[in-house]
Coordinates of N, CA and C in Angstrom, one line a residue:
X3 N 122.0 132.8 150.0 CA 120.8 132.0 150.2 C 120.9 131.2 151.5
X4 N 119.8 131.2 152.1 CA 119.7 130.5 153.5 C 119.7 128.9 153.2
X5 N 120.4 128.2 154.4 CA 120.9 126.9 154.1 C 119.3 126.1 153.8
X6 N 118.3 126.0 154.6 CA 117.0 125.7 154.0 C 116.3 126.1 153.0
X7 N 116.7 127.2 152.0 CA 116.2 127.6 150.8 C 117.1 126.7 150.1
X8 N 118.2 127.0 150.3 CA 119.4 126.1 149.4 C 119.0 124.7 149.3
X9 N 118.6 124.1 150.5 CA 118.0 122.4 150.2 C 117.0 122.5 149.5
X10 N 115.9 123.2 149.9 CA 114.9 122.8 148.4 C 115.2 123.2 147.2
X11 N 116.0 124.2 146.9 CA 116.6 124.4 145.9 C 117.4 122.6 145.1
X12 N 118.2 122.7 145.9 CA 118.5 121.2 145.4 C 117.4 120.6 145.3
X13 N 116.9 120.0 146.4 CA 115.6 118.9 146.0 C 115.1 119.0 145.0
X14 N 114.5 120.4 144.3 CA 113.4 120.8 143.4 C 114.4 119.9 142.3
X15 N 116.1 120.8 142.4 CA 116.4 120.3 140.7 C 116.7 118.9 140.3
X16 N 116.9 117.4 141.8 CA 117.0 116.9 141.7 C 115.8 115.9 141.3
X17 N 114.5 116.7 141.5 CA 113.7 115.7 141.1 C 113.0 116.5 139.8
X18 N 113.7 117.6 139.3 CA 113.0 118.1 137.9 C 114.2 116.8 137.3
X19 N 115.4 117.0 137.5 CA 116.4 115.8 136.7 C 115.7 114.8 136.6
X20 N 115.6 113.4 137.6 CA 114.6 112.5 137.4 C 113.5 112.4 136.8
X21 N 112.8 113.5 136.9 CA 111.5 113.5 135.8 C 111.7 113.6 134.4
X22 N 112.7 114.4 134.1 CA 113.4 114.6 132.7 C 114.0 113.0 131.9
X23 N 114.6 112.5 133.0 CA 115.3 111.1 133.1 C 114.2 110.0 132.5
X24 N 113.2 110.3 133.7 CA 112.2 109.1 133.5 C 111.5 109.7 132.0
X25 N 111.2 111.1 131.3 CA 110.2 111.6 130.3 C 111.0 111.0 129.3
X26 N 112.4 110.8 128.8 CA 113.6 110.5 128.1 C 113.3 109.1 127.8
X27 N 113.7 107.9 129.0 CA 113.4 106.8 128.9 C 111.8 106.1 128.4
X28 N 110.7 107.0 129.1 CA 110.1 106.3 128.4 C 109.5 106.8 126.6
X29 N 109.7 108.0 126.2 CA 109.8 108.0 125.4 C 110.7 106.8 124.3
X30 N 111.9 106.9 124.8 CA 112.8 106.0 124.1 C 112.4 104.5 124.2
X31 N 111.3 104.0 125.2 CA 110.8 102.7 125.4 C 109.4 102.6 124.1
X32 N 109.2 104.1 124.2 CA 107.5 104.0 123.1 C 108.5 103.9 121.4
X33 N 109.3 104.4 121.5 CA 110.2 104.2 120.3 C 110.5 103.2 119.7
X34 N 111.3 102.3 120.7 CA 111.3 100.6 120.7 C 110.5 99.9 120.4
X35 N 109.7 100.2 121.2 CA 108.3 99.5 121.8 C 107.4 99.5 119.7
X36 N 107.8 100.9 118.8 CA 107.2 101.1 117.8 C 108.3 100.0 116.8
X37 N 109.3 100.4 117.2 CA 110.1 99.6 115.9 C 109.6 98.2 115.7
X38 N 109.8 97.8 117.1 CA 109.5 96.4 116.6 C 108.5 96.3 116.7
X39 N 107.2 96.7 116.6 CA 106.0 96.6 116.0 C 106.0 96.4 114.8
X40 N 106.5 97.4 114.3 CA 106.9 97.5 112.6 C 107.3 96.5 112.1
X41 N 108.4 95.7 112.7 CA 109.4 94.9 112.7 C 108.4 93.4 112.4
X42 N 107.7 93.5 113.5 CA 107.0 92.2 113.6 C 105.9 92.3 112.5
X43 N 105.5 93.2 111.9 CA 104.2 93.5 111.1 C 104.9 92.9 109.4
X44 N 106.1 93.7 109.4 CA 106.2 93.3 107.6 C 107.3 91.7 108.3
X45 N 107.4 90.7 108.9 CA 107.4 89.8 109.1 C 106.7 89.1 108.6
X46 N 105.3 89.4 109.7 CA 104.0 88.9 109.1 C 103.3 88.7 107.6
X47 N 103.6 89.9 107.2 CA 103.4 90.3 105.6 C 104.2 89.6 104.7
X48 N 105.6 89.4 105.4 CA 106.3 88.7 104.5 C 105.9 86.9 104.7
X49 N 105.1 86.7 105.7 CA 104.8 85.0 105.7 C 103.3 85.0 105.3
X50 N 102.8 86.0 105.1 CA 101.6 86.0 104.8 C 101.8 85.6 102.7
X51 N 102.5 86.8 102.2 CA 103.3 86.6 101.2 C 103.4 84.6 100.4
X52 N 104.4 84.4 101.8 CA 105.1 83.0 101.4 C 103.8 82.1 101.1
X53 N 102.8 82.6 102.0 CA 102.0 81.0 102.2 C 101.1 80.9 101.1
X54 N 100.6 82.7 100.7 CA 99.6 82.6 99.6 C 100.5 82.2 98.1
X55 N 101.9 82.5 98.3 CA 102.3 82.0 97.0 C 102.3 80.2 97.4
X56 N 102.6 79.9 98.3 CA 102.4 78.0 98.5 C 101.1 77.7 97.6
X57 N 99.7 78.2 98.5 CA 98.7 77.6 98.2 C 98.2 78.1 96.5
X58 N 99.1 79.0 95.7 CA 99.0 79.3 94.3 C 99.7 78.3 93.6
X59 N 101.1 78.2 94.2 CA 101.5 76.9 93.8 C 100.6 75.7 93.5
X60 N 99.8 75.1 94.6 CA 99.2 74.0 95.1 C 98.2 74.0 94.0
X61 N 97.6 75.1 93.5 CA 96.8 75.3 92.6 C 96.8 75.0 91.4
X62 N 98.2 74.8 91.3 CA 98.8 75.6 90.0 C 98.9 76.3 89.0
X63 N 98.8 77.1 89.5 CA 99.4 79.1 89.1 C 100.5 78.9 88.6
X64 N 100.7 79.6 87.1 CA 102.3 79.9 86.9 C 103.2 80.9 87.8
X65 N 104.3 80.4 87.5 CA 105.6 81.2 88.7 C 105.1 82.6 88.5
X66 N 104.7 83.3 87.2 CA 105.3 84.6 87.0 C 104.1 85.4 87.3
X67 N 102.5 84.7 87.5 CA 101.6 85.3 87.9 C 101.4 84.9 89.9
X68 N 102.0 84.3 90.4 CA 102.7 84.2 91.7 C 103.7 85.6 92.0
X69 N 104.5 85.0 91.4 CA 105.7 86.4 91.3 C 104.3 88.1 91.8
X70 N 103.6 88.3 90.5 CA 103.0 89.3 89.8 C 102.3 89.6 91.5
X71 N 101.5 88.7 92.1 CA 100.8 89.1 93.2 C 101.3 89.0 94.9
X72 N 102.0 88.4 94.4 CA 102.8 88.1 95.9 C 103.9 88.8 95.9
X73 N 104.5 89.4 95.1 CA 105.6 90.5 95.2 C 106.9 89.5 96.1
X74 N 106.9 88.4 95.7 CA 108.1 87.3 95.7 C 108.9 87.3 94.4
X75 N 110.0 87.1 94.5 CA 111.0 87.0 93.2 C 110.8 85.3 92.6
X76 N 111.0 85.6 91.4 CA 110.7 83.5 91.1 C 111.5 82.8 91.8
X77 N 113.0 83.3 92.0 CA 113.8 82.1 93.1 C 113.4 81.7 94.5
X78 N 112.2 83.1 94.9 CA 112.1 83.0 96.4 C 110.3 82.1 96.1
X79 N 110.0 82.0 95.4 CA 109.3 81.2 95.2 C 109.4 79.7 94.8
X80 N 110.5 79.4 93.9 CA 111.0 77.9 93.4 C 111.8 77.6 95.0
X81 N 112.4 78.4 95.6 CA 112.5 77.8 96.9 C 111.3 77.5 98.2
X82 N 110.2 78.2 97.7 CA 109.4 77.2 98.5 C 108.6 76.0 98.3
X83 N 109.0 75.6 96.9 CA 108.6 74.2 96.7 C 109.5 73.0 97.5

């Protein structure tokens, strides 16, 4: 192979590598980027949870019909009083 076929030869595979590199990373960023989505969503759900069992409390609702809708355990409820 002639020495200027041979450099684009390289060039070509060093920038197929980088593209590969960069398709990898960002993939692996949209991955991330999903978990903690997730992450932050049943957070939410789980404070969304806490507060409607408070204001049942406040109402006064029994523990076990709290429990029944809020899908809170009775101790994780007697700890938010």
């Amino acid at each position: 192979m002639k020495p200027y076929q041979e450099s684009l030869k390289i060039k070509r595979d060093n920038y197929s590598a980088l593209e590969s590199a960069e398709l990898r990373g960002e993939q692996r960023g949209q991955k991330q980027g999903i978990e903690i989505g997730a992450e932050l969503e049943r957070a939410k759900a789980e404070q969304e949870k806490r507060e409607m069992a408070i204001e049942m409390l406040a109402g006064g609702e029994p523990l076990e019909k709290i429990a029944r809708y809020s899908k809170l355990s009775i101790a994780e409820i007697q700890a938010l009083v």
